[in-house]
Amino acid sequence: MDKYDVIVIGAGHNGLTNGAYLAKSGLRVAVLERNPYIGGATVSRELHKGWFYSNCSYVCSLLRPEITRDLELPRHGLQVVPYGGGVTMMRNGDHFGNYHDHDRQYREMARFSKRDANAYERYAADVMKQTRLIRPFLLKRPPDPTSLKLRDLKDLAEFAGAFLDMGEEGLADTIRFWTKSVGDYLDEYFETDVIKAHMAGSGIIGTALGVYSPGTAYVLLHHYMGDVDGNVGEWGFARGGMGAVADALAKSFQSFGGEIICDADVDQITIKNGKTTGVALKNGNEIGAPIVVSNLDPKRTFLDVMDPADLPEEVIKKAEKFKIRGSSGKLNIALDGLPTFNNLPNDSPLRVGEMHFSDSLTRLERAYDDWKDGTWSKDPYVDMLIPTQVDPTMAPPGKHMMSVFVQYAPPKIEGEEWTDADKDGFEKSVLDQISAYSPDFKDLILHCETRTPREIEAEVGLTEGNIFQGELTFDQLLFNRPFPGYAQYRGPIKGMYMCGSGTHPGGGVMAAPGANAAREILADLKRPDIIPGGYADD
Amino acid sequence: MTNYDVIIVGGGHNGLICANFLAKTGKSVLVLEAREAPGGCAATNEIHPGFNVSACAQWLDLLNPSLIQELKLEKYGLQFAAKNLKTIGLNSDGNHVFLSHDSVDGKNISDEDKTSYIDFKVKMLKYAKLLKKVFESRAPKLVEHNWTDRITLAKLALGMKFLGKEDMNDLMRLILINIYDVMEESFENQNLKALISFDGVMGGYMGPRSPNTVFNFLYKLVGETYGYYGSSQIKGGMGALGESLAAAAKDAGVEIRLGDRVARINKTGSRVSGVTLDDGEVIYSAIIVSNADPFSTFNNLLGLRNIEAGMARRVTQIRRKSGTAKLHLALDTAPNFLGLDSEQMGQRLVIAPDMNYIERAFNSVKYGEYSPTPAIDISVSSLNDETLAPSGKHVLSAIVQYAPYEPDGGWDVHRDIFAKNSIDLIEQYAPGIKDSILSHQLLTPKDLESIYGMTGGQWHHVEMTLDQVLMMRPFPGASQYGVDVDGLYLCGAGTHPGGGLMGLAGKNAATEIIKRGSEA
Amino acid sequence: MNENDVMMLKTPFHSRVEAACEINLWGNWMGYTTPDAYFDVELEYFAVRSTTGVFDLSPMNKYRISGPDAAHFLDRMMTRNMHKLAIDRVAYVVWCNDAGQLMDDGTVFRLAENEYRLCSYAKANDWLYWCSLGFDVTITDETAEVAALAVQGPTSCSTLTAMGLEGLEELKPFDIRNYRFDGEILSVSRTGFTGDLGYELWITPSKAEDLWDRLFEAGKQFLIKPFGSHALDIARIETGFVQAGVDFVMAQDLIRPGRSRSPLEMGLGWLVDFEKTHFNGRRALLKERETGSRYRFVILDVDGNKPADHSFILKGDKQVGNVTSAAWCPTAKSNVAFAQIEMPYGEFGEELTAEIYYERELHWTRVLAPCRVLDGPVFNPGRRRQTPAVAF
């Protein structure tokens, strides 16, 4: 008899969530992690003594509150602190501040355009309509539109019902929203370029598309549908860095008897007679279990840790065609002090939120052109935060940690692997951009960790360094995620499942894929469903 | 007071088709066309004494064959000068790619690519057939549907089911992604990929990497389900199509007035009452059908003040950008394209060496610039039709992508440079052509707008993108030809299913008007 | 960041308002610091009903609409016939989206041939822009450029006359008359939100403080008092005025389908002129008139003295509606509630039940209070309309 009922490959947040629910149900679960530390891309690492970097994911909003409560993550140490708003620095020396406070936000927008300030309310209501439509389906498996099974038909009816409730024009608007570019969408509301540019960033983060590429409006929505304490669309910092999310999940998992095994690099999922039998590790060990759940991305799952002979050809083809293009990089910087920014007082609340330096949609689109040409953006879009302004645990007192997310960085440079010189060039373009608005920034840098898609793939194991484990375009969402026919977390082989962000509802540290996958596994084992559903009338 | 049962604003192909069908039911129909010739974009124009070109649209590959039959267009003079033309992807080294509907050939084309092409076409045609069905009737409403819509929806569902689970799944994926990725996963040869992907970006404001390009490709492929196994050319130029439609219409009792530009669509009370012409003449009718593009219909003719404000917002937000220009050359001698014999030179010739080339050409237009090295679709039409040019002389027409509506500084500053760039580019593939040019004509998107009235110069009136098709075409709330103004209908390319000289928009609109009858 | 934008905005009367606000109870109205109450809500309310109350109206959104098409523009936007509005007259208006759902209500002032001012509850820059397409009009947000006071109550005419506004008593309801005030124009309209005799004063911000001072000086003998938003709320409920955002969801803010209301459903059908052949929402409203409304707006007289805030309205055991506003009305001595009732319930005179929850010393009690549908507001005094205006 096997020592474990379930093996989960990968101790990312979804693997841990999945393991936690299965362990809570009474199963014997081991989560295997290749690295000596857990978390996957939800991690805090001390790469410079005294500084803890959230060196992959860096902010928190999408983590399902139902899971946070159900797995008692606050009791296990998770604390999420919201931050207010953000700012886009402008080339003309001005800036646009996206204040957290409604009236201040209105006044700031009105400084550029009173119409825009008022149109923002229409924009917020319209985005909220879409958010409300999608949120109830985050903690559900996607319905299979081609299935005639009762449960699928019921799911589908519920899904269709939610859409039909919107009325003819509402439904048309929804379809348009899902197929539109974020640039075109924002053009329908706003006239001021910097306001559009500030909003548009959310539409391209982690995505190999430009602001005028259809499909990016949904990506914007994806970043809008989370909440902090019920404030939909708000983002926060995990105190101690994003590793705090993984740590809390790990403690929750362990409290249910789950085991985490680090330095366990899986070579292959073993299959016998069409059934999953466990995993073989790179060090030669084998661990048996009738159920294996992969938290890896779909390409790694099917093309790396599985034997092609075990798989139907169509699955291999689909995995090959799966779009998981690398498009982002990251700089994590230890600072000797708080940098000053032109015309932005050090105590401005705007500095606590995200800072951007792209003040027009044209600049964002040109940044994408560089990616298409196989090079990093010379004038990149950056999403920069200094969490140590509200979280004292990530750097020594008086010192600061800066997290800089960078769009775009291609997986390869003009078809060739990244070289260290390329990496330096990439780093320079980012540092130059920030220092153009902050004269003392460069002098304050004590240490800088630069991660191109090459590093992200090598360390975290995300193919091409894609942060969402696969692009969040409509062709890869819902019942198409990761690909049609396999969107309900079950792999093509009995006993094999998927629980990563490559499955519905996707990436962004939601933990929903892990929980949804656990529900399907428990259903197959005829065990009671212990996964929470979404809150009503969100 | 009513002079006519129906007035149709604009004698483009859809307007004429709509007029034909309405007249057949005994309605008195007046078509008002601003230009001196019928057909709109189906036009023949003399660019140099004795040299005639298809001024706007140059290939016919979508016209619904039922229209040719039902309206007996052949009887009214419609003749094909060439049919089922191959598409030839020009390569500067002379190793061209020869693409026909069921095979691909060329020195650098691998056997794998040859097989893949057949598989690719078989699959894509399945999807095109599905579209074909959906195009035959008005776009169904999804929530407030009635029986007509339900039948369309059921047909669609059945068609999807008929595809089988695998193909249906793949359709849902493909329809949303870009043709660049589809080409990458299907073929090896760069030239072949570019050639096919060009059909996905033709006439659109998009590059191969833009999502929606697969849909655009499938739209064009619907022509193949009609029996157009390649592009075809109309004898006497595309204007002959307009002439035949007009002749058929006149026989059916339609009155056509050319050179009469409608200045305004008049509204009395809550419904339309007629039109006012440029010269002030007022003509009355309780039903007005606009063949003009939706934006200009509401913005210029009816006036946004005469519709409700939410609808006005939707009208102004119609995406209607174009990146397509037209270049015509009158040639003293036959051109000599490297590596092609004279029969091959009469086919459809495309300059688009690889997909990144097209994508870069598109990059320019995003920033209001014209492509330094555009992608070009060439028709040496006189090789297939002697009537177009004096004996021994020739005309060449080209679709040139991309050109902005208006570059910084205006076209006056840039027109000659852009034309010269394009001609220089053609010269690379057809040495000597420059010296034989008697005259040339460049039609920018702005020119196309001012001559043919299409806002933005957009061929399809309303960009063919997934957020602007079916029940979203031209905008939500106006998808079934009728709009929220009593008596006003749309019948142009901006309505379902779209443009490209397909003609179904005009026919479907007529069906809808007849069906609504007295309610209209 | 403009440092001035950090704080909440202050109205041009702020120095005087602040001094008068004895209990320091402030609220946020459209981003402005405004008093919820000055000294005592009940006494402030009675100043309006018995003497003169003054309310700082400056944060009200004000738009100047001018140009040759101004009247046509307004006529298309509003459900009323705006061509009938004469110069120096004011009209209460509502406007709808294309679906015939209420976006907001407000007042339109015709200042000159092609000059209008629209006062709206919510900001309307976006919708005004879309409505302006195709019209030769200029729309300017003049909220900050016009200071305004509401002077309301039986002695308001006497007060203003004492301040030197001669002939004011001849002003009919919804009339406008302009006076000189220190070289500037003081515009006075016989309008208000209290249902009593009252006026609204409009002036350039630089003269605001002087106006306040002169007004209170002149009104001393007529027992003038300032009043805040809490007192105003009682007055407007008593007199049957609905408030956007409270008694109906503004359609542009709607997130959940079906929760907006049409003017017909809000009892504002009298503002809809179907004789007009074109206005925003007409097609949808015509259809509603033919096929019937979903809801009915009613004013209820509720038994007992417990305000029916947020109550469910029952017909027998069936829940048929919700209360949106409720108050004990001190002058009319009525317990009034505004409610939205599902059709076909809520006809005049119908007996319904309000399910009221109220708290006394941390003890919650549920009462089922019988209530009746009224045919109009409980407070509607003759002096509100009487011209010439009465002295007291």
PDB file of N, CA and C in Angstrom, chain B residues 267-271 299 303-314 316-317 483-486, chain C residues 69 72-73 76 97-100 126-127 130-131 133-136 277-284:
ATOM      1  N   LYS B 267     -36.471  63.701 -40.690  1.00  0.00           N
ATOM      2  CA  LYS B 267     -37.273  63.020 -39.697  1.00  0.00           C
ATOM      3  C   LYS B 267     -38.422  63.953 -39.356  1.00  0.00           C
ATOM      4  N   THR B 268     -39.619  63.412 -39.376  1.00  0.00           N
ATOM      5  CA  THR B 268     -40.774  64.192 -38.977  1.00  0.00           C
ATOM      6  C   THR B 268     -41.413  63.447 -37.821  1.00  0.00           C
ATOM      7  N   GLY B 269     -41.505  64.097 -36.692  1.00  0.00           N
ATOM      8  CA  GLY B 269     -41.990  63.373 -35.530  1.00  0.00           C
ATOM      9  C   GLY B 269     -40.996  62.300 -35.179  1.00  0.00           C
ATOM     10  N   SER B 270     -41.503  61.109 -34.903  1.00  0.00           N
ATOM     11  CA  SER B 270     -40.597  60.072 -34.449  1.00  0.00           C
ATOM     12  C   SER B 270     -40.102  59.209 -35.600  1.00  0.00           C
ATOM     13  N   ARG B 271     -40.518  59.503 -36.825  1.00  0.00           N
ATOM     14  CA  ARG B 271     -40.052  58.640 -37.908  1.00  0.00           C
ATOM     15  C   ARG B 271     -39.481  59.428 -39.086  1.00  0.00           C
ATOM     16  N   ASN B 299     -24.343  60.344 -38.292  1.00  0.00           N
ATOM     17  CA  ASN B 299     -23.632  61.576 -37.975  1.00  0.00           C
ATOM     18  C   ASN B 299     -23.878  62.657 -39.025  1.00  0.00           C
ATOM     19  N   GLY B 303     -28.174  63.043 -38.452  1.00  0.00           N
ATOM     20  CA  GLY B 303     -27.795  63.969 -37.388  1.00  0.00           C
ATOM     21  C   GLY B 303     -27.912  63.286 -36.039  1.00  0.00           C
ATOM     22  N   LEU B 304     -26.864  63.376 -35.252  1.00  0.00           N
ATOM     23  CA  LEU B 304     -26.867  62.678 -33.964  1.00  0.00           C
ATOM     24  C   LEU B 304     -27.940  63.243 -33.041  1.00  0.00           C
ATOM     25  N   ARG B 305     -28.348  64.481 -33.281  1.00  0.00           N
ATOM     26  CA  ARG B 305     -29.372  65.079 -32.415  1.00  0.00           C
ATOM     27  C   ARG B 305     -30.717  64.414 -32.620  1.00  0.00           C
ATOM     28  N   ASN B 306     -30.870  63.749 -33.748  1.00  0.00           N
ATOM     29  CA  ASN B 306     -32.158  63.132 -34.029  1.00  0.00           C
ATOM     30  C   ASN B 306     -32.253  61.679 -33.586  1.00  0.00           C
ATOM     31  N   ILE B 307     -31.201  61.188 -32.957  1.00  0.00           N
ATOM     32  CA  ILE B 307     -31.294  59.866 -32.332  1.00  0.00           C
ATOM     33  C   ILE B 307     -31.078  60.055 -30.837  1.00  0.00           C
ATOM     34  N   GLU B 308     -31.257  58.993 -30.089  1.00  0.00           N
ATOM     35  CA  GLU B 308     -31.090  59.131 -28.639  1.00  0.00           C
ATOM     36  C   GLU B 308     -29.604  59.154 -28.297  1.00  0.00           C
ATOM     37  N   ALA B 309     -29.302  59.745 -27.151  1.00  0.00           N
ATOM     38  CA  ALA B 309     -27.903  60.064 -26.845  1.00  0.00           C
ATOM     39  C   ALA B 309     -27.043  58.824 -26.629  1.00  0.00           C
ATOM     40  N   GLY B 310     -27.634  57.787 -26.031  1.00  0.00           N
ATOM     41  CA  GLY B 310     -26.860  56.561 -25.835  1.00  0.00           C
ATOM     42  C   GLY B 310     -26.485  55.956 -27.180  1.00  0.00           C
ATOM     43  N   MET B 311     -27.418  56.035 -28.110  1.00  0.00           N
ATOM     44  CA  MET B 311     -27.153  55.524 -29.449  1.00  0.00           C
ATOM     45  C   MET B 311     -26.105  56.401 -30.142  1.00  0.00           C
ATOM     46  N   ALA B 312     -26.193  57.703 -29.911  1.00  0.00           N
ATOM     47  CA  ALA B 312     -25.196  58.606 -30.494  1.00  0.00           C
ATOM     48  C   ALA B 312     -23.804  58.234 -29.991  1.00  0.00           C
ATOM     49  N   ARG B 313     -23.741  57.874 -28.724  1.00  0.00           N
ATOM     50  CA  ARG B 313     -22.453  57.458 -28.174  1.00  0.00           C
ATOM     51  C   ARG B 313     -21.961  56.202 -28.894  1.00  0.00           C
ATOM     52  N   ARG B 314     -22.850  55.263 -29.092  1.00  0.00           N
ATOM     53  CA  ARG B 314     -22.446  54.043 -29.791  1.00  0.00           C
ATOM     54  C   ARG B 314     -21.997  54.344 -31.219  1.00  0.00           C
ATOM     55  N   THR B 316     -20.643  57.101 -32.402  1.00  0.00           N
ATOM     56  CA  THR B 316     -19.315  57.726 -32.457  1.00  0.00           C
ATOM     57  C   THR B 316     -18.228  56.733 -32.069  1.00  0.00           C
ATOM     58  N   GLN B 317     -18.618  55.680 -31.362  1.00  0.00           N
ATOM     59  CA  GLN B 317     -17.612  54.719 -30.933  1.00  0.00           C
ATOM     60  C   GLN B 317     -17.440  53.543 -31.895  1.00  0.00           C
ATOM     61  N   VAL B 483     -33.295  50.295 -37.044  1.00  0.00           N
ATOM     62  CA  VAL B 483     -32.663  50.962 -35.904  1.00  0.00           C
ATOM     63  C   VAL B 483     -33.753  51.649 -35.090  1.00  0.00           C
ATOM     64  N   ASP B 484     -33.375  52.274 -33.993  1.00  0.00           N
ATOM     65  CA  ASP B 484     -34.366  52.897 -33.121  1.00  0.00           C
ATOM     66  C   ASP B 484     -34.871  54.226 -33.667  1.00  0.00           C
ATOM     67  N   VAL B 485     -35.064  54.283 -34.955  1.00  0.00           N
ATOM     68  CA  VAL B 485     -35.723  55.433 -35.580  1.00  0.00           C
ATOM     69  C   VAL B 485     -36.718  54.807 -36.554  1.00  0.00           C
ATOM     70  N   ASP B 486     -37.994  55.066 -36.365  1.00  0.00           N
ATOM     71  CA  ASP B 486     -38.996  54.398 -37.179  1.00  0.00           C
ATOM     72  C   ASP B 486     -38.799  54.691 -38.658  1.00  0.00           C
TER      73      ASP B 486
ATOM     74  N   ASP C  69     -28.469  76.127 -30.283  1.00  0.00           N
ATOM     75  CA  ASP C  69     -29.268  74.906 -30.152  1.00  0.00           C
ATOM     76  C   ASP C  69     -29.612  74.571 -28.705  1.00  0.00           C
ATOM     77  N   HIS C  72     -33.081  73.214 -28.113  1.00  0.00           N
ATOM     78  CA  HIS C  72     -33.260  71.912 -28.773  1.00  0.00           C
ATOM     79  C   HIS C  72     -32.516  70.818 -28.022  1.00  0.00           C
ATOM     80  N   PHE C  73     -31.331  71.174 -27.598  1.00  0.00           N
ATOM     81  CA  PHE C  73     -30.511  70.231 -26.839  1.00  0.00           C
ATOM     82  C   PHE C  73     -31.243  69.763 -25.581  1.00  0.00           C
ATOM     83  N   ARG C  76     -34.319  67.577 -26.267  1.00  0.00           N
ATOM     84  CA  ARG C  76     -34.025  66.178 -26.584  1.00  0.00           C
ATOM     85  C   ARG C  76     -33.616  65.409 -25.324  1.00  0.00           C
ATOM     86  N   ASN C  97     -32.020  57.573 -19.759  1.00  0.00           N
ATOM     87  CA  ASN C  97     -31.161  56.987 -20.780  1.00  0.00           C
ATOM     88  C   ASN C  97     -32.052  56.441 -21.907  1.00  0.00           C
ATOM     89  N   ASP C  98     -31.452  55.821 -22.901  1.00  0.00           N
ATOM     90  CA  ASP C  98     -32.227  55.350 -24.051  1.00  0.00           C
ATOM     91  C   ASP C  98     -33.296  54.335 -23.633  1.00  0.00           C
ATOM     92  N   ALA C  99     -33.014  53.624 -22.556  1.00  0.00           N
ATOM     93  CA  ALA C  99     -33.945  52.592 -22.113  1.00  0.00           C
ATOM     94  C   ALA C  99     -35.078  53.170 -21.274  1.00  0.00           C
ATOM     95  N   GLY C 100     -35.166  54.488 -21.206  1.00  0.00           N
ATOM     96  CA  GLY C 100     -36.245  55.134 -20.467  1.00  0.00           C
ATOM     97  C   GLY C 100     -36.078  55.025 -18.958  1.00  0.00           C
ATOM     98  N   ASP C 126     -20.277  63.823 -18.242  1.00  0.00           N
ATOM     99  CA  ASP C 126     -20.160  62.771 -19.257  1.00  0.00           C
ATOM    100  C   ASP C 126     -21.424  62.695 -20.102  1.00  0.00           C
ATOM    101  N   TRP C 127     -22.565  62.595 -19.443  1.00  0.00           N
ATOM    102  CA  TRP C 127     -23.818  62.453 -20.186  1.00  0.00           C
ATOM    103  C   TRP C 127     -24.142  63.708 -20.992  1.00  0.00           C
ATOM    104  N   TRP C 130     -22.260  63.536 -24.248  1.00  0.00           N
ATOM    105  CA  TRP C 130     -22.834  62.641 -25.259  1.00  0.00           C
ATOM    106  C   TRP C 130     -24.144  63.208 -25.806  1.00  0.00           C
ATOM    107  N   CYS C 131     -24.888  63.876 -24.931  1.00  0.00           N
ATOM    108  CA  CYS C 131     -26.138  64.489 -25.388  1.00  0.00           C
ATOM    109  C   CYS C 131     -25.876  65.663 -26.328  1.00  0.00           C
ATOM    110  N   LEU C 133     -23.730  65.926 -28.737  1.00  0.00           N
ATOM    111  CA  LEU C 133     -23.272  65.608 -30.095  1.00  0.00           C
ATOM    112  C   LEU C 133     -24.361  65.954 -31.095  1.00  0.00           C
ATOM    113  N   GLY C 134     -23.993  66.704 -32.092  1.00  0.00           N
ATOM    114  CA  GLY C 134     -24.967  67.081 -33.121  1.00  0.00           C
ATOM    115  C   GLY C 134     -25.662  68.400 -32.834  1.00  0.00           C
ATOM    116  N   PHE C 135     -25.389  68.997 -31.694  1.00  0.00           N
ATOM    117  CA  PHE C 135     -26.019  70.284 -31.354  1.00  0.00           C
ATOM    118  C   PHE C 135     -24.970  71.384 -31.303  1.00  0.00           C
ATOM    119  N   ASP C 136     -25.370  72.581 -31.665  1.00  0.00           N
ATOM    120  CA  ASP C 136     -24.484  73.721 -31.544  1.00  0.00           C
ATOM    121  C   ASP C 136     -24.688  74.336 -30.159  1.00  0.00           C
ATOM    122  N   THR C 277     -42.167  64.563 -30.015  1.00  0.00           N
ATOM    123  CA  THR C 277     -41.904  63.408 -30.872  1.00  0.00           C
ATOM    124  C   THR C 277     -40.510  62.834 -30.682  1.00  0.00           C
ATOM    125  N   HIS C 278     -39.675  63.570 -29.980  1.00  0.00           N
ATOM    126  CA  HIS C 278     -38.308  63.060 -29.846  1.00  0.00           C
ATOM    127  C   HIS C 278     -37.706  63.527 -28.529  1.00  0.00           C
ATOM    128  N   PHE C 279     -37.409  62.582 -27.677  1.00  0.00           N
ATOM    129  CA  PHE C 279     -36.590  62.888 -26.506  1.00  0.00           C
ATOM    130  C   PHE C 279     -36.002  61.579 -26.012  1.00  0.00           C
ATOM    131  N   ASN C 280     -34.947  61.712 -25.248  1.00  0.00           N
ATOM    132  CA  ASN C 280     -34.237  60.512 -24.842  1.00  0.00           C
ATOM    133  C   ASN C 280     -35.098  59.617 -23.958  1.00  0.00           C
ATOM    134  N   GLY C 281     -35.245  58.378 -24.376  1.00  0.00           N
ATOM    135  CA  GLY C 281     -36.031  57.413 -23.627  1.00  0.00           C
ATOM    136  C   GLY C 281     -37.465  57.301 -24.103  1.00  0.00           C
ATOM    137  N   ARG C 282     -37.859  58.120 -25.090  1.00  0.00           N
ATOM    138  CA  ARG C 282     -39.261  58.144 -25.505  1.00  0.00           C
ATOM    139  C   ARG C 282     -39.758  56.791 -25.984  1.00  0.00           C
ATOM    140  N   ARG C 283     -38.971  56.151 -26.844  1.00  0.00           N
ATOM    141  CA  ARG C 283     -39.420  54.862 -27.390  1.00  0.00           C
ATOM    142  C   ARG C 283     -39.668  53.858 -26.281  1.00  0.00           C
ATOM    143  N   ALA C 284     -38.738  53.810 -25.340  1.00  0.00           N
ATOM    144  CA  ALA C 284     -38.866  52.844 -24.245  1.00  0.00           C
ATOM    145  C   ALA C 284     -40.052  53.206 -23.356  1.00  0.00           C
TER     146      ALA C 284
END
